């Protein structure tokens, strides 16, 4: 009986650790578009100034990110929230909104 409890506890700790690591792992940030009421991650055509503008958006919202090799890395749990990334992508393409934020 004690072996089973120990095994369940250890397995729970391992699974939680894997989940925590996977959620907080940094991944590439890609633009997200809305097509036919479905969020689509666009990895093919990334505008040249996308990462510069996105950096302004992320700074404005105090998001945690890393710049590496001229790309932005964000936590996996944020990248999986496609609606949030879509909103950030829209803001990065909105020149009026970008002109109103503090730099």
JSON list of C-alpha atoms in Angstrom, two decimals, residues 24-30 51 54 58 63-76 78-79 85:
[
{"chain": "A", "resi": 24, "resn": "UNK", "atom": "CA", "xyz": [7.31, 28.06, -19.29]},
{"chain": "A", "resi": 25, "resn": "UNK", "atom": "CA", "xyz": [9.62, 27.04, -22.11]},
{"chain": "A", "resi": 26, "resn": "UNK", "atom": "CA", "xyz": [10.44, 29.89, -24.51]},
{"chain": "A", "resi": 27, "resn": "UNK", "atom": "CA", "xyz": [9.30, 29.43, -28.11]},
{"chain": "A", "resi": 28, "resn": "UNK", "atom": "CA", "xyz": [9.34, 31.60, -31.23]},
{"chain": "A", "resi": 29, "resn": "UNK", "atom": "CA", "xyz": [6.67, 34.25, -31.54]},
{"chain": "A", "resi": 30, "resn": "UNK", "atom": "CA", "xyz": [4.78, 34.16, -34.83]},
{"chain": "A", "resi": 51, "resn": "UNK", "atom": "CA", "xyz": [9.59, 41.90, -34.36]},
{"chain": "A", "resi": 54, "resn": "UNK", "atom": "CA", "xyz": [5.96, 43.48, -31.51]},
{"chain": "A", "resi": 58, "resn": "UNK", "atom": "CA", "xyz": [5.11, 43.42, -25.49]},
{"chain": "A", "resi": 63, "resn": "UNK", "atom": "CA", "xyz": [5.12, 40.69, -21.14]},
{"chain": "A", "resi": 64, "resn": "UNK", "atom": "CA", "xyz": [8.14, 38.53, -20.51]},
{"chain": "A", "resi": 65, "resn": "UNK", "atom": "CA", "xyz": [10.13, 37.82, -23.68]},
{"chain": "A", "resi": 66, "resn": "UNK", "atom": "CA", "xyz": [13.65, 37.21, -25.00]},
{"chain": "A", "resi": 67, "resn": "UNK", "atom": "CA", "xyz": [15.19, 38.60, -28.18]},
{"chain": "A", "resi": 68, "resn": "UNK", "atom": "CA", "xyz": [17.45, 36.04, -29.84]},
{"chain": "A", "resi": 69, "resn": "UNK", "atom": "CA", "xyz": [18.83, 36.14, -33.40]},
{"chain": "A", "resi": 70, "resn": "UNK", "atom": "CA", "xyz": [16.50, 39.03, -34.31]},
{"chain": "A", "resi": 71, "resn": "UNK", "atom": "CA", "xyz": [13.42, 37.04, -33.29]},
{"chain": "A", "resi": 72, "resn": "UNK", "atom": "CA", "xyz": [11.30, 37.18, -30.17]},
{"chain": "A", "resi": 73, "resn": "UNK", "atom": "CA", "xyz": [10.81, 34.22, -27.88]},
{"chain": "A", "resi": 74, "resn": "UNK", "atom": "CA", "xyz": [7.87, 34.09, -25.50]},
{"chain": "A", "resi": 75, "resn": "UNK", "atom": "CA", "xyz": [6.64, 31.48, -23.06]},
{"chain": "A", "resi": 76, "resn": "UNK", "atom": "CA", "xyz": [4.83, 28.55, -24.60]},
{"chain": "A", "resi": 78, "resn": "UNK", "atom": "CA", "xyz": [1.43, 32.65, -24.05]},
{"chain": "A", "resi": 79, "resn": "UNK", "atom": "CA", "xyz": [2.01, 31.42, -27.60]},
{"chain": "A", "resi": 85, "resn": "UNK", "atom": "CA", "xyz": [-1.23, 36.75, -29.86]}
]
